[in-house]
mmCIF file of C-alpha atoms in Angstrom:
data_model
loop_
_atom_site.group_PDB
_atom_site.id
_atom_site.type_symbol
_atom_site.label_atom_id
_atom_site.label_comp_id
_atom_site.label_asym_id
_atom_site.label_seq_id
_atom_site.Cartn_x
_atom_site.Cartn_y
_atom_site.Cartn_z
ATOM 1 C CA MET A 1 -47.011 1.356 50.017
ATOM 2 C CA LYS A 2 -48.551 -0.479 47.214
ATOM 3 C CA ALA A 3 -51.999 -1.018 49.096
ATOM 4 C CA ARG A 4 -51.936 2.576 50.155
ATOM 5 C CA TRP A 5 -51.400 3.787 46.424
ATOM 6 C CA SER A 6 -54.283 1.387 45.210
ATOM 7 C CA HIS A 7 -56.441 2.749 47.685
ATOM 8 C CA LEU A 8 -56.154 6.510 46.830
ATOM 9 C CA PRO A 9 -58.828 8.190 44.660
ATOM 10 C CA LYS A 10 -58.219 7.793 40.827
ATOM 11 C CA GLN A 11 -58.002 11.457 40.184
ATOM 12 C CA VAL A 12 -54.908 11.550 42.952
ATOM 13 C CA ARG A 13 -53.151 8.961 41.274
ATOM 14 C CA TRP A 14 -53.573 10.468 37.837
ATOM 15 C CA ALA A 15 -52.421 13.730 39.129
ATOM 16 C CA ALA A 16 -49.403 12.155 40.912
ATOM 17 C CA LEU A 17 -48.398 10.449 37.568
ATOM 18 C CA ALA A 18 -48.795 13.581 35.614
ATOM 19 C CA ALA A 19 -46.474 15.407 38.174
ATOM 20 C CA LEU A 20 -44.099 12.579 37.758
ATOM 21 C CA VAL A 21 -44.183 13.230 34.100
ATOM 22 C CA VAL A 22 -43.320 16.900 34.024
ATOM 23 C CA PHE A 23 -40.905 16.293 36.779
ATOM 24 C CA LEU A 24 -38.871 13.869 34.246
ATOM 25 C CA TYR A 25 -39.455 16.661 31.414
ATOM 26 C CA ILE A 26 -37.821 19.691 33.305
ATOM 27 C CA LEU A 27 -35.217 17.482 35.088
ATOM 28 C CA PRO A 28 -32.420 18.123 32.551
ATOM 29 C CA ASN A 29 -32.758 21.924 33.107
ATOM 30 C CA ARG A 30 -29.963 23.411 35.213
ATOM 31 C CA TRP A 31 -32.029 25.856 36.684
ATOM 32 C CA PHE A 32 -34.302 23.124 37.944
ATOM 33 C CA TYR A 33 -31.560 19.973 38.845
ATOM 34 C CA GLU A 34 -29.088 22.420 40.387
ATOM 35 C CA TYR A 35 -31.182 22.662 43.647
ATOM 36 C CA LEU A 36 -31.832 18.776 44.043
ATOM 37 C CA GLY A 37 -29.038 18.084 46.903
ATOM 38 C CA PHE A 38 -28.356 19.487 50.369
ATOM 39 C CA PRO A 39 -25.536 20.809 51.902
ATOM 40 C CA ILE A 40 -23.006 18.734 54.467
ATOM 41 C CA GLY A 41 -21.039 21.282 56.026
ATOM 42 C CA SER A 42 -19.065 23.186 53.621
ATOM 43 C CA GLU A 43 -19.658 20.627 50.607
ATOM 44 C CA TYR A 44 -23.009 20.044 48.291
ATOM 45 C CA PHE A 45 -24.352 16.788 48.136
ATOM 46 C CA ALA A 46 -26.129 16.758 44.832
ATOM 47 C CA PHE A 47 -28.252 14.370 43.342
ATOM 48 C CA TYR A 48 -27.331 15.062 39.971
ATOM 49 C CA THR A 49 -24.029 13.964 38.342
ATOM 50 C CA THR A 50 -21.366 16.285 38.633
ATOM 51 C CA ARG A 51 -18.287 14.816 36.922
ATOM 52 C CA SER A 52 -20.478 14.103 33.380
ATOM 53 C CA ASP A 53 -23.162 16.201 31.688
ATOM 54 C CA PHE A 54 -26.333 15.709 33.349
ATOM 55 C CA ALA A 55 -28.825 15.700 30.346
ATOM 56 C CA GLY A 56 -26.382 13.290 28.500
ATOM 57 C CA VAL A 57 -26.173 10.744 31.192
ATOM 58 C CA LEU A 58 -30.082 11.107 31.404
ATOM 59 C CA PHE A 59 -30.253 10.149 27.874
ATOM 60 C CA ASP A 60 -27.989 7.095 28.254
ATOM 61 C CA THR A 61 -30.013 6.206 31.445
ATOM 62 C CA ALA A 62 -33.385 6.297 29.131
ATOM 63 C CA VAL A 63 -31.467 4.452 26.480
ATOM 64 C CA PHE A 64 -30.956 1.762 29.096
ATOM 65 C CA VAL A 65 -34.602 2.031 30.453
ATOM 66 C CA LEU A 66 -36.079 1.546 26.908
ATOM 67 C CA LEU A 67 -33.973 -1.501 26.462
ATOM 68 C CA ALA A 68 -35.072 -3.065 29.982
ATOM 69 C CA VAL A 69 -38.704 -2.283 28.973
ATOM 70 C CA GLY A 70 -38.156 -4.305 25.902
ATOM 71 C CA LEU A 71 -36.148 -7.286 27.089
ATOM 72 C CA ASN A 72 -38.882 -7.468 30.093
ATOM 73 C CA VAL A 73 -41.531 -8.219 27.642
ATOM 74 C CA VAL A 74 -39.124 -11.342 26.381
ATOM 75 C CA VAL A 75 -37.781 -12.227 29.556
ATOM 76 C CA GLY A 76 -40.229 -10.891 32.426
ATOM 77 C CA PHE A 77 -43.554 -11.685 30.297
ATOM 78 C CA ALA A 78 -43.019 -14.892 28.085
ATOM 79 C CA GLY A 79 -40.320 -16.309 30.363
ATOM 80 C CA LEU A 80 -37.403 -16.418 27.465
ATOM 81 C CA LEU A 81 -33.775 -16.277 28.540
ATOM 82 C CA ASP A 82 -32.657 -13.867 25.625
ATOM 83 C CA LEU A 83 -28.732 -13.123 26.243
ATOM 84 C CA GLY A 84 -28.441 -11.503 22.902
ATOM 85 C CA TYR A 85 -30.568 -8.758 23.128
ATOM 86 C CA PHE A 86 -28.222 -6.117 22.126
ATOM 87 C CA GLY A 87 -28.009 -8.012 18.715
ATOM 88 C CA PHE A 88 -31.328 -6.423 17.656
ATOM 89 C CA TYR A 89 -30.397 -2.807 19.214
ATOM 90 C CA ALA A 90 -26.909 -3.036 16.882
ATOM 91 C CA LEU A 91 -29.468 -3.866 13.967
ATOM 92 C CA GLY A 92 -31.465 -0.705 14.408
ATOM 93 C CA ALA A 93 -28.579 1.406 14.817
ATOM 94 C CA TYR A 94 -26.612 0.142 11.854
ATOM 95 C CA THR A 95 -29.929 0.082 9.312
ATOM 96 C CA VAL A 96 -30.239 3.891 10.246
ATOM 97 C CA ALA A 97 -26.503 4.527 9.433
ATOM 98 C CA LEU A 98 -26.366 2.329 6.196
ATOM 99 C CA LEU A 99 -29.539 4.339 5.087
ATOM 100 C CA THR A 100 -28.626 7.538 6.065
ATOM 101 C CA SER A 101 -24.962 8.541 6.051
ATOM 102 C CA PRO A 102 -22.997 9.820 2.984
ATOM 103 C CA GLU A 103 -20.222 8.023 4.052
ATOM 104 C CA SER A 104 -22.253 4.456 3.995
ATOM 105 C CA ARG A 105 -21.180 2.086 1.130
ATOM 106 C CA LEU A 106 -24.955 2.023 0.136
ATOM 107 C CA GLY A 107 -25.013 5.665 -1.035
ATOM 108 C CA THR A 108 -28.832 5.980 -0.225
ATOM 109 C CA GLU A 109 -28.484 9.160 2.134
ATOM 110 C CA TRP A 110 -32.363 8.582 3.299
ATOM 111 C CA PRO A 111 -33.378 11.144 5.641
ATOM 112 C CA TRP A 112 -33.266 10.059 9.433
ATOM 113 C CA LEU A 113 -36.876 10.048 10.188
ATOM 114 C CA ALA A 114 -37.441 7.782 7.146
ATOM 115 C CA ALA A 115 -35.097 5.084 8.032
ATOM 116 C CA VAL A 116 -36.270 5.010 11.796
ATOM 117 C CA PRO A 117 -39.476 2.956 10.497
ATOM 118 C CA LEU A 118 -37.385 0.524 8.348
ATOM 119 C CA ALA A 119 -34.854 -0.056 11.294
ATOM 120 C CA VAL A 120 -37.719 -0.917 13.365
ATOM 121 C CA MET A 121 -39.168 -3.060 10.932
ATOM 122 C CA VAL A 122 -35.833 -4.973 10.257
ATOM 123 C CA ALA A 123 -35.001 -5.640 13.818
ATOM 124 C CA MET A 124 -38.478 -7.071 14.137
ATOM 125 C CA ILE A 125 -38.225 -9.308 11.286
ATOM 126 C CA SER A 126 -34.793 -10.355 12.615
ATOM 127 C CA GLY A 127 -36.584 -11.629 15.587
ATOM 128 C CA VAL A 128 -39.119 -13.440 13.768
ATOM 129 C CA LEU A 129 -36.479 -14.919 11.782
ATOM 130 C CA LEU A 130 -34.042 -16.089 14.727
ATOM 131 C CA GLY A 131 -37.205 -16.965 16.858
ATOM 132 C CA GLY A 132 -38.662 -19.440 14.036
ATOM 133 C CA PRO A 133 -36.086 -22.169 14.469
ATOM 134 C CA THR A 134 -34.762 -21.266 18.060
ATOM 135 C CA LEU A 135 -37.770 -20.705 20.187
ATOM 136 C CA ARG A 136 -38.624 -24.425 19.972
ATOM 137 C CA VAL A 137 -35.773 -24.961 22.288
ATOM 138 C CA ARG A 138 -35.756 -23.968 26.052
ATOM 139 C CA GLY A 139 -33.667 -22.539 28.990
ATOM 140 C CA ASP A 140 -30.123 -22.680 28.635
ATOM 141 C CA TYR A 141 -30.333 -23.686 24.889
ATOM 142 C CA LEU A 142 -31.971 -20.661 23.844
ATOM 143 C CA ALA A 143 -29.981 -18.478 25.818
ATOM 144 C CA ILE A 144 -26.771 -20.004 23.944
ATOM 145 C CA VAL A 145 -28.412 -19.586 20.724
ATOM 146 C CA THR A 146 -29.334 -15.767 21.138
ATOM 147 C CA LEU A 147 -25.923 -14.993 22.704
ATOM 148 C CA GLY A 148 -24.424 -16.459 19.453
ATOM 149 C CA PHE A 149 -26.642 -14.196 17.296
ATOM 150 C CA ALA A 150 -25.606 -10.963 19.149
ATOM 151 C CA GLU A 151 -21.998 -12.426 18.852
ATOM 152 C CA MET A 152 -22.331 -12.845 15.087
ATOM 153 C CA ILE A 153 -23.869 -9.513 14.224
ATOM 154 C CA ARG A 154 -20.763 -7.870 16.564
ATOM 155 C CA LEU A 155 -18.124 -9.905 14.742
ATOM 156 C CA TYR A 156 -19.641 -9.326 11.334
ATOM 157 C CA ALA A 157 -19.519 -5.657 11.793
ATOM 158 C CA ALA A 158 -15.995 -5.893 13.057
ATOM 159 C CA ARG A 159 -14.942 -6.686 9.472
ATOM 160 C CA ASN A 160 -13.285 -3.857 7.700
ATOM 161 C CA GLU A 161 -14.424 -5.526 4.137
ATOM 162 C CA GLY A 162 -17.767 -5.749 5.403
ATOM 163 C CA VAL A 163 -20.832 -3.231 4.718
ATOM 164 C CA LEU A 164 -20.593 -2.151 8.025
ATOM 165 C CA GLN A 165 -17.060 -0.908 7.576
ATOM 166 C CA GLY A 166 -15.433 -2.644 10.987
ATOM 167 C CA GLN A 167 -13.521 -0.582 13.376
ATOM 168 C CA ARG A 168 -13.785 2.498 11.050
ATOM 169 C CA GLY A 169 -17.809 2.576 11.628
ATOM 170 C CA ILE A 170 -20.077 4.683 9.714
ATOM 171 C CA PRO A 171 -19.885 8.313 10.277
ATOM 172 C CA ASP A 172 -21.773 11.481 9.601
ATOM 173 C CA ILE A 173 -25.196 9.825 10.552
ATOM 174 C CA PRO A 174 -28.059 12.517 10.504
ATOM 175 C CA HIS A 175 -29.418 13.903 13.365
ATOM 176 C CA PRO A 176 -33.380 13.738 13.519
ATOM 177 C CA PRO A 177 -35.317 16.793 12.180
ATOM 178 C CA GLY A 178 -36.545 19.832 13.573
ATOM 179 C CA THR A 179 -36.189 23.396 14.924
ATOM 180 C CA GLY A 180 -36.295 25.177 17.881
ATOM 181 C CA ALA A 181 -38.216 28.493 18.156
ATOM 182 C CA ASP A 182 -34.742 30.408 17.283
ATOM 183 C CA GLY A 183 -34.616 28.522 13.766
ATOM 184 C CA LYS A 184 -31.672 26.472 14.629
ATOM 185 C CA PRO A 185 -31.491 22.790 14.414
ATOM 186 C CA LEU A 186 -33.233 21.629 17.660
ATOM 187 C CA PHE A 187 -30.933 18.327 17.605
ATOM 188 C CA GLY A 188 -27.227 18.850 17.467
ATOM 189 C CA VAL A 189 -24.062 17.917 19.118
ATOM 190 C CA VAL A 190 -23.684 20.001 22.075
ATOM 191 C CA ASP A 191 -26.918 19.787 23.815
ATOM 192 C CA ALA A 192 -28.404 16.252 24.822
ATOM 193 C CA LYS A 193 -32.072 17.638 26.327
ATOM 194 C CA PRO A 194 -33.639 17.525 23.200
ATOM 195 C CA TYR A 195 -32.549 13.881 22.587
ATOM 196 C CA TYR A 196 -33.429 13.004 26.241
ATOM 197 C CA TRP A 197 -36.897 14.578 25.788
ATOM 198 C CA LEU A 198 -37.100 12.511 22.535
ATOM 199 C CA MET A 199 -36.063 9.202 24.276
ATOM 200 C CA LEU A 200 -38.544 9.887 27.262
ATOM 201 C CA THR A 201 -41.510 10.550 24.989
ATOM 202 C CA LEU A 202 -40.751 7.071 23.252
ATOM 203 C CA ILE A 203 -40.480 5.348 26.627
ATOM 204 C CA LEU A 204 -44.284 6.431 27.733
ATOM 205 C CA VAL A 205 -45.435 5.533 24.237
ATOM 206 C CA VAL A 206 -43.680 1.978 24.511
ATOM 207 C CA ILE A 207 -44.882 1.671 28.146
ATOM 208 C CA LEU A 208 -48.504 2.402 27.236
ATOM 209 C CA LEU A 209 -48.335 -0.213 24.209
ATOM 210 C CA VAL A 210 -46.643 -3.042 26.345
ATOM 211 C CA ARG A 211 -48.951 -2.349 29.287
ATOM 212 C CA ASN A 212 -52.006 -2.708 27.139
ATOM 213 C CA LEU A 213 -50.600 -5.814 25.607
ATOM 214 C CA ALA A 214 -49.798 -7.328 29.065
ATOM 215 C CA ASN A 215 -53.456 -6.778 30.191
ATOM 216 C CA SER A 216 -54.806 -8.236 27.300
ATOM 217 C CA ARG A 217 -55.292 -11.933 26.015
ATOM 218 C CA VAL A 218 -51.899 -12.076 24.704
ATOM 219 C CA GLY A 219 -50.236 -10.809 28.077
ATOM 220 C CA ARG A 220 -52.506 -13.803 29.914
ATOM 221 C CA ALA A 221 -50.925 -16.433 27.475
ATOM 222 C CA TRP A 222 -47.397 -14.869 27.833
ATOM 223 C CA ILE A 223 -47.861 -15.464 31.616
ATOM 224 C CA ALA A 224 -49.338 -19.008 31.089
ATOM 225 C CA VAL A 225 -45.986 -19.912 28.829
ATOM 226 C CA ARG A 226 -43.991 -18.482 31.409
ATOM 227 C CA GLU A 227 -45.531 -20.512 34.341
ATOM 228 C CA ASP A 228 -46.149 -23.981 32.758
ATOM 229 C CA GLU A 229 -45.589 -24.215 28.955
ATOM 230 C CA ASP A 230 -46.441 -27.673 28.719
ATOM 231 C CA ALA A 231 -49.725 -27.006 30.740
ATOM 232 C CA ALA A 232 -50.506 -24.087 28.492
ATOM 233 C CA GLU A 233 -50.066 -26.083 25.222
ATOM 234 C CA ILE A 234 -52.449 -28.972 26.606
ATOM 235 C CA MET A 235 -54.943 -26.064 27.514
ATOM 236 C CA GLY A 236 -55.098 -25.026 24.028
ATOM 237 C CA VAL A 237 -52.743 -21.965 24.041
ATOM 238 C CA PRO A 238 -50.550 -21.800 20.958
ATOM 239 C CA THR A 239 -47.399 -21.313 22.752
ATOM 240 C CA PHE A 240 -44.919 -21.048 19.937
ATOM 241 C CA LYS A 241 -47.016 -18.185 18.618
ATOM 242 C CA TYR A 242 -47.176 -16.062 21.510
ATOM 243 C CA LYS A 243 -43.526 -16.866 22.304
ATOM 244 C CA LEU A 244 -42.718 -15.549 18.836
ATOM 245 C CA TRP A 245 -45.146 -12.479 19.380
ATOM 246 C CA ALA A 246 -42.935 -11.524 22.551
ATOM 247 C CA PHE A 247 -39.629 -12.169 20.930
ATOM 248 C CA ALA A 248 -40.514 -9.771 17.443
ATOM 249 C CA ILE A 249 -42.101 -7.092 20.351
ATOM 250 C CA GLY A 250 -38.922 -7.050 22.122
ATOM 251 C CA ALA A 251 -36.769 -6.858 19.055
ATOM 252 C CA ALA A 252 -38.837 -3.980 17.775
ATOM 253 C CA VAL A 253 -38.141 -1.804 20.755
ATOM 254 C CA ALA A 254 -34.283 -2.556 20.733
ATOM 255 C CA GLY A 255 -34.428 -1.574 17.054
ATOM 256 C CA LEU A 256 -36.225 1.730 17.856
ATOM 257 C CA THR A 257 -33.674 2.447 20.954
ATOM 258 C CA GLY A 258 -30.862 2.002 18.271
ATOM 259 C CA ALA A 259 -32.133 4.107 15.514
ATOM 260 C CA VAL A 260 -32.220 7.012 17.993
ATOM 261 C CA PHE A 261 -29.064 6.101 19.504
ATOM 262 C CA ALA A 262 -27.357 6.171 16.167
ATOM 263 C CA GLY A 263 -29.165 9.654 15.292
ATOM 264 C CA LYS A 264 -27.716 11.256 18.479
ATOM 265 C CA GLN A 265 -23.668 9.818 18.106
ATOM 266 C CA THR A 266 -23.712 10.375 14.296
ATOM 267 C CA PHE A 267 -20.957 7.654 14.353
ATOM 268 C CA ILE A 268 -21.159 4.086 15.165
ATOM 269 C CA ASN A 269 -18.828 1.062 15.322
ATOM 270 C CA SER A 270 -18.634 -2.731 16.625
ATOM 271 C CA ASP A 271 -17.113 -1.479 19.676
ATOM 272 C CA GLN A 272 -20.319 0.325 20.989
ATOM 273 C CA PHE A 273 -22.240 -3.373 20.966
ATOM 274 C CA LEU A 274 -20.382 -5.605 23.166
ATOM 275 C CA LEU A 275 -21.710 -8.854 24.987
ATOM 276 C CA GLU A 276 -21.710 -7.240 28.073
ATOM 277 C CA SER A 277 -24.365 -4.415 27.444
ATOM 278 C CA SER A 278 -26.636 -7.313 26.680
ATOM 279 C CA ILE A 279 -25.719 -8.837 30.134
ATOM 280 C CA LEU A 280 -26.250 -5.468 31.868
ATOM 281 C CA VAL A 281 -29.653 -5.110 30.341
ATOM 282 C CA LEU A 282 -30.745 -8.392 31.581
ATOM 283 C CA ALA A 283 -29.260 -7.636 34.930
ATOM 284 C CA ALA A 284 -31.429 -4.658 34.921
ATOM 285 C CA VAL A 285 -34.620 -6.619 34.352
ATOM 286 C CA ILE A 286 -33.968 -9.129 36.808
ATOM 287 C CA LEU A 287 -32.334 -6.544 39.443
ATOM 288 C CA GLY A 288 -35.632 -4.478 39.071
ATOM 289 C CA GLY A 289 -38.098 -7.214 38.916
ATOM 290 C CA ALA A 290 -38.938 -9.501 35.926
ATOM 291 C CA GLY A 291 -42.254 -9.314 34.699
ATOM 292 C CA ASN A 292 -43.099 -5.779 36.085
ATOM 293 C CA ILE A 293 -42.998 -2.658 33.898
ATOM 294 C CA LYS A 294 -42.207 -0.667 36.756
ATOM 295 C CA GLY A 295 -39.543 -2.984 37.907
ATOM 296 C CA ALA A 296 -37.877 -2.811 34.468
ATOM 297 C CA ILE A 297 -37.828 1.054 34.714
ATOM 298 C CA VAL A 298 -36.294 1.164 38.174
ATOM 299 C CA GLY A 299 -33.813 -1.715 37.146
ATOM 300 C CA GLY A 300 -32.546 -0.046 33.817
ATOM 301 C CA ALA A 301 -32.485 3.387 35.366
ATOM 302 C CA LEU A 302 -30.223 2.206 38.519
ATOM 303 C CA THR A 303 -28.142 -0.026 36.484
ATOM 304 C CA TRP A 304 -26.882 2.987 34.474
ATOM 305 C CA TYR A 305 -27.284 6.314 36.473
ATOM 306 C CA LEU A 306 -25.968 4.860 39.915
ATOM 307 C CA PRO A 307 -22.436 4.321 38.636
ATOM 308 C CA GLU A 308 -22.307 7.580 36.976
ATOM 309 C CA TRP A 309 -23.542 9.455 40.058
ATOM 310 C CA LEU A 310 -21.174 7.740 42.398
ATOM 311 C CA ARG A 311 -18.009 9.081 40.474
ATOM 312 C CA GLY A 312 -19.360 12.658 41.938
ATOM 313 C CA VAL A 313 -19.913 10.978 45.505
ATOM 314 C CA GLY A 314 -16.280 9.992 45.497
ATOM 315 C CA ASP A 315 -15.086 13.734 45.048
ATOM 316 C CA LEU A 316 -17.028 14.381 47.906
ATOM 317 C CA VAL A 317 -15.505 12.311 50.076
ATOM 318 C CA GLY A 318 -12.080 12.711 48.746
ATOM 319 C CA VAL A 319 -11.814 9.423 47.100
ATOM 320 C CA GLU A 320 -10.687 9.016 43.353
ATOM 321 C CA PHE A 321 -12.990 6.335 42.522
ATOM 322 C CA ASP A 322 -14.680 5.551 39.166
ATOM 323 C CA ALA A 323 -17.543 3.339 39.724
ATOM 324 C CA ALA A 324 -18.442 3.078 36.262
ATOM 325 C CA GLU A 325 -15.384 0.988 35.738
ATOM 326 C CA TYR A 326 -16.770 -1.687 38.048
ATOM 327 C CA ARG A 327 -20.139 -1.919 36.688
ATOM 328 C CA ILE A 328 -20.192 -5.323 35.774
ATOM 329 C CA LEU A 329 -18.449 -6.651 38.761
ATOM 330 C CA VAL A 330 -20.942 -4.722 40.933
ATOM 331 C CA PHE A 331 -23.842 -5.751 39.195
ATOM 332 C CA GLY A 332 -22.826 -9.312 38.840
ATOM 333 C CA LEU A 333 -22.391 -9.311 42.709
ATOM 334 C CA VAL A 334 -25.985 -7.793 43.234
ATOM 335 C CA ILE A 335 -27.373 -10.502 41.072
ATOM 336 C CA ILE A 336 -25.862 -13.088 42.900
ATOM 337 C CA VAL A 337 -27.101 -11.466 46.230
ATOM 338 C CA MET A 338 -30.312 -10.983 44.552
ATOM 339 C CA MET A 339 -31.040 -14.486 43.580
ATOM 340 C CA ILE A 340 -30.250 -15.729 46.862
ATOM 341 C CA PHE A 341 -32.425 -13.074 49.211
ATOM 342 C CA ARG A 342 -34.989 -11.492 46.831
ATOM 343 C CA PRO A 343 -35.321 -13.269 43.497
ATOM 344 C CA GLN A 344 -38.410 -11.507 42.531
ATOM 345 C CA GLY A 345 -36.281 -8.171 42.134
ATOM 346 C CA LEU A 346 -36.638 -4.735 43.666
ATOM 347 C CA VAL A 347 -40.135 -4.260 42.611
ATOM 348 C CA PRO A 348 -41.546 -7.645 42.002
ATOM 349 C CA ASN A 349 -44.875 -8.357 39.855
ATOM 350 C CA ARG A 350 -47.230 -9.771 42.559
ATOM 351 C CA ARG A 351 -47.834 -12.761 40.526
ATOM 352 C CA ARG A 352 -44.281 -13.276 39.924
ATOM 353 C CA ALA A 353 -43.691 -12.805 43.741
ATOM 354 C CA ALA A 354 -46.457 -15.613 44.393
ATOM 355 C CA GLU A 355 -44.676 -18.075 42.006
ATOM 356 C CA PHE A 356 -41.328 -17.479 43.664
ATOM 357 C CA ALA A 357 -43.019 -17.895 47.231
ATOM 358 C CA ASP A 358 -44.781 -21.258 46.211
ATOM 359 C CA ARG A 359 -41.341 -22.345 44.854
ATOM 360 C CA ARG A 360 -39.782 -21.605 48.245
ATOM 361 C CA LYS A 361 -42.570 -23.673 49.956
ATOM 362 C CA GLU A 362 -42.019 -26.778 47.551
ATOM 363 C CA ALA A 363 -38.482 -26.618 48.158
ATOM 364 C CA VAL A 364 -38.811 -26.905 52.061
ATOM 365 C CA PRO A 365 -38.711 -30.557 53.115
ATOM 366 C CA GLN A 366 -41.983 -31.347 54.571
ATOM 367 C CA GLU A 367 -41.996 -32.885 58.122
ATOM 368 C CA THR A 368 -42.374 -36.449 58.208
ATOM 369 C CA VAL A 369 -45.113 -38.064 60.122
ATOM 370 C CA PRO A 370 -43.653 -40.438 62.837
ATOM 371 C CA SER A 371 -44.933 -44.104 62.212
ATOM 372 C CA GLU A 372 -47.355 -45.358 65.168
#
């Protein structure tokens, strides 16, 4: 299928991509999505979520997709195992909350739009500060350090006497600015569609930037580090600098996502930044195909949307089943199966798939030549 796509004329491919973008923008409108399905007897098998607000689910899915695209830079391109990615997401959300909310102990009350760049910068600088001493270690050690970082953020946020106000959280975070054609605020509490459109736009911008980086000298250095860091160092690649680049870019994307999330929720506390969410984002990248932007998008979308959609399917077959409650269990099993049978993911990167194929060949014992 990939070969067929690459052999299509360039104009056809661009037209298909434009049609996909238009489809994603009109998707949350009820007049469009209520026809996405087909009848089965007296029932209607819908492709949209029937037990929860479809636009709200699309926004949450978009949040997960953007996080997966950011983590893919760290895990997929540079090969760094980061288990604390949600810590940067929390930093972005809390920075916006502290600077904008009238209930914040800082009392600054910045506009939401002015706080977002600072939130991205805080997350990026945190990535550099964390990566400076920790990127000199590898593999499991790096995973443990990043895991500890995310837990430190969450535990500090849970302290009632801290500036993050513990379980009481920070309320009254302002929405993004903007008014509709009728003069009313575009971003509110009831309608999640504008937030989904905002997040979708950010995803497209981030994908464009990350794709250009991956095809540049920086991206080639990341691949060299991922494949063999010692060999890359010997060949003159400043591995530490490029690993720090990957860490900082991934942290900035997470901070941006957290800033938008805080603007939609208008209230955040430490319960929204649990360790299991970090694991889910990592599972999404591995499921989709680490090292491939399209794989990260597919993995992020499936990881969040599929359990929400399955709730409605349970109603259709007469079974009371909440798939979202078993999200961690199911994706844990899926990751185990994927690691055994398809470690390159659902939509693998061509180079990454070749790496796994080479490793499998090395693992197969060579036939011994009988002695004469």
